[in-house]
Tab-separated table of C-alpha atoms in Angstrom:
chain	number	residue	atom	x	y	z
A	1	GLN	CA	60.690	39.276	36.032
A	2	VAL	CA	58.611	42.157	37.296
A	3	GLN	CA	59.870	44.842	39.629
A	4	LEU	CA	57.302	46.710	41.690
A	5	VAL	CA	57.720	49.905	43.677
A	6	GLU	CA	54.998	51.197	45.966
A	7	SER	CA	54.647	54.747	47.220
A	8	GLY	CA	52.170	56.986	48.970
A	9	GLY	CA	51.982	55.506	52.436
A	10	ALA	CA	51.448	58.016	55.221
A	11	LEU	CA	50.155	58.749	58.709
A	12	MET	CA	46.506	59.718	58.354
A	13	GLN	CA	43.568	60.611	60.520
A	14	ALA	CA	40.501	58.408	60.366
A	15	GLY	CA	38.051	59.603	57.743
A	16	ALA	CA	40.723	60.978	55.452
A	17	SER	CA	41.636	59.809	51.955
A	18	LEU	CA	44.925	58.517	50.631
A	19	ARG	CA	46.133	57.194	47.304
A	20	LEU	CA	48.810	54.549	46.974
A	21	SER	CA	50.751	53.984	43.780
A	22	CYS	CA	52.587	50.966	42.463
A	23	THR	CA	54.887	51.301	39.494
A	24	SER	CA	55.721	48.159	37.559
A	25	SER	CA	58.690	47.449	35.329
A	26	ARG	CA	56.280	46.000	32.807
A	27	LYS	CA	53.040	47.300	31.365
A	28	VAL	CA	50.238	46.361	33.719
A	29	LEU	CA	47.946	45.393	30.857
A	30	THR	CA	50.302	42.464	30.191
A	31	ILE	CA	49.886	41.179	33.744
A	32	GLU	CA	46.962	38.863	34.430
A	33	ALA	CA	46.195	40.264	37.869
A	34	MET	CA	47.552	43.144	39.897
A	35	ASN	CA	46.785	43.006	43.589
A	36	TRP	CA	47.065	45.082	46.717
A	37	TYR	CA	47.670	43.201	49.957
A	38	ARG	CA	48.092	44.537	53.457
A	39	GLN	CA	49.760	43.085	56.508
A	40	THR	CA	49.641	43.959	60.170
A	41	PRO	CA	52.055	42.642	62.813
A	42	GLY	CA	51.404	39.022	63.661
A	43	GLN	CA	48.903	38.599	60.847
A	44	GLN	CA	49.079	37.014	57.431
A	45	ARG	CA	48.971	39.204	54.393
A	46	GLU	CA	45.404	39.943	53.433
A	47	LEU	CA	44.268	40.412	49.854
A	48	VAL	CA	42.588	43.812	49.714
A	49	ALA	CA	41.910	44.449	46.026
A	50	THR	CA	42.485	42.862	42.620
A	51	LEU	CA	42.560	44.374	39.161
A	52	ARG	CA	42.510	41.909	36.287
A	53	TRP	CA	43.855	42.661	32.826
A	54	THR	CA	40.237	42.694	31.619
A	55	GLY	CA	39.523	45.612	33.935
A	56	ALA	CA	37.491	43.538	36.370
A	57	THR	CA	37.993	44.415	40.017
A	58	GLU	CA	37.460	42.586	43.281
A	59	TYR	CA	37.586	43.791	46.870
A	60	THR	CA	37.613	42.284	50.281
A	61	ASP	CA	34.422	43.034	52.180
A	62	SER	CA	35.988	45.415	54.677
A	63	VAL	CA	37.084	47.892	51.992
A	64	ARG	CA	34.386	47.520	49.353
A	65	GLY	CA	32.789	50.887	48.699
A	66	ARG	CA	35.709	52.776	50.246
A	67	PHE	CA	38.722	51.638	48.234
A	68	THR	CA	39.167	51.711	44.468
A	69	ILE	CA	41.893	49.937	42.508
A	70	SER	CA	42.717	51.391	39.125
A	71	ARG	CA	45.490	51.673	36.572
A	72	ASP	CA	46.869	54.099	34.080
A	73	ASN	CA	47.609	53.148	30.500
A	74	ALA	CA	51.180	52.253	31.210
A	75	LYS	CA	52.910	50.824	34.245
A	76	THR	CA	51.149	52.117	37.352
A	77	ILE	CA	48.268	50.944	39.467
A	78	TYR	CA	46.642	52.861	42.268
A	79	LEU	CA	44.686	52.201	45.398
A	80	GLN	CA	42.416	55.092	46.268
A	81	MET	CA	41.457	54.756	49.908
A	82	ASN	CA	38.577	56.879	51.188
A	83	ASP	CA	37.048	57.138	54.642
A	84	LEU	CA	40.092	55.529	56.211
A	85	LYS	CA	39.591	53.546	59.384
A	86	VAL	CA	42.038	52.618	62.127
A	87	GLU	CA	41.757	48.992	61.029
A	88	ASP	CA	43.139	49.949	57.612
A	89	THR	CA	46.519	50.389	59.248
A	90	GLY	CA	49.216	48.145	57.865
A	91	ILE	CA	51.944	47.695	55.306
A	92	TYR	CA	50.446	47.699	51.835
A	93	TYR	CA	52.110	45.524	49.243
A	94	CYS	CA	51.676	45.532	45.501
A	95	ASN	CA	51.630	42.116	43.848
A	96	ALA	CA	51.816	41.024	40.217
A	97	ASP	CA	50.458	37.610	39.285
A	98	LEU	CA	51.181	36.573	35.721
A	99	LYS	CA	49.348	33.265	36.259
A	100	LYS	CA	51.776	31.366	34.085
A	101	PRO	CA	52.899	27.842	35.010
A	102	GLY	CA	56.156	27.996	36.891
A	103	GLU	CA	56.123	31.777	37.096
A	104	PRO	CA	56.319	33.205	40.601
A	105	THR	CA	54.276	36.142	41.739
A	106	TYR	CA	56.139	39.353	42.337
A	107	TRP	CA	56.064	41.694	45.300
A	108	GLY	CA	57.024	45.243	46.028
A	109	GLN	CA	58.758	46.314	49.199
A	110	GLY	CA	55.597	47.686	50.809
A	111	THR	CA	54.453	51.087	51.975
A	112	GLN	CA	53.233	51.873	55.494
A	113	VAL	CA	49.776	53.271	56.093
A	114	THR	CA	48.927	54.268	59.632
A	115	VAL	CA	45.474	55.546	60.539
A	116	PHE	CA	44.795	57.151	63.909
A	117	SER	CA	41.509	58.209	65.481
């Protein structure tokens, strides 16, 4: 099992920067893919950014160039969010995907980011 705890959500003005953190109960280098998702009311969770154990990163188009996913050398990943936009508002969830047969993916409890203009 993997326990995930997000932090850093806040109420921010458009154009500002914010960094989210996700602390894992297991070293992130042992996890195939760490992801950040976000969800707004009435919408499905949207994959925002992925960090693979190799260090490769992927972003959804709407955040590419503004958001950066990274990790430390232990148990934490980050989502640096620059030039925030109102449409970035949502609950941000950390996700760990071990990509092993029969293994579920793991979710944190989420952290709220609200951006106002």
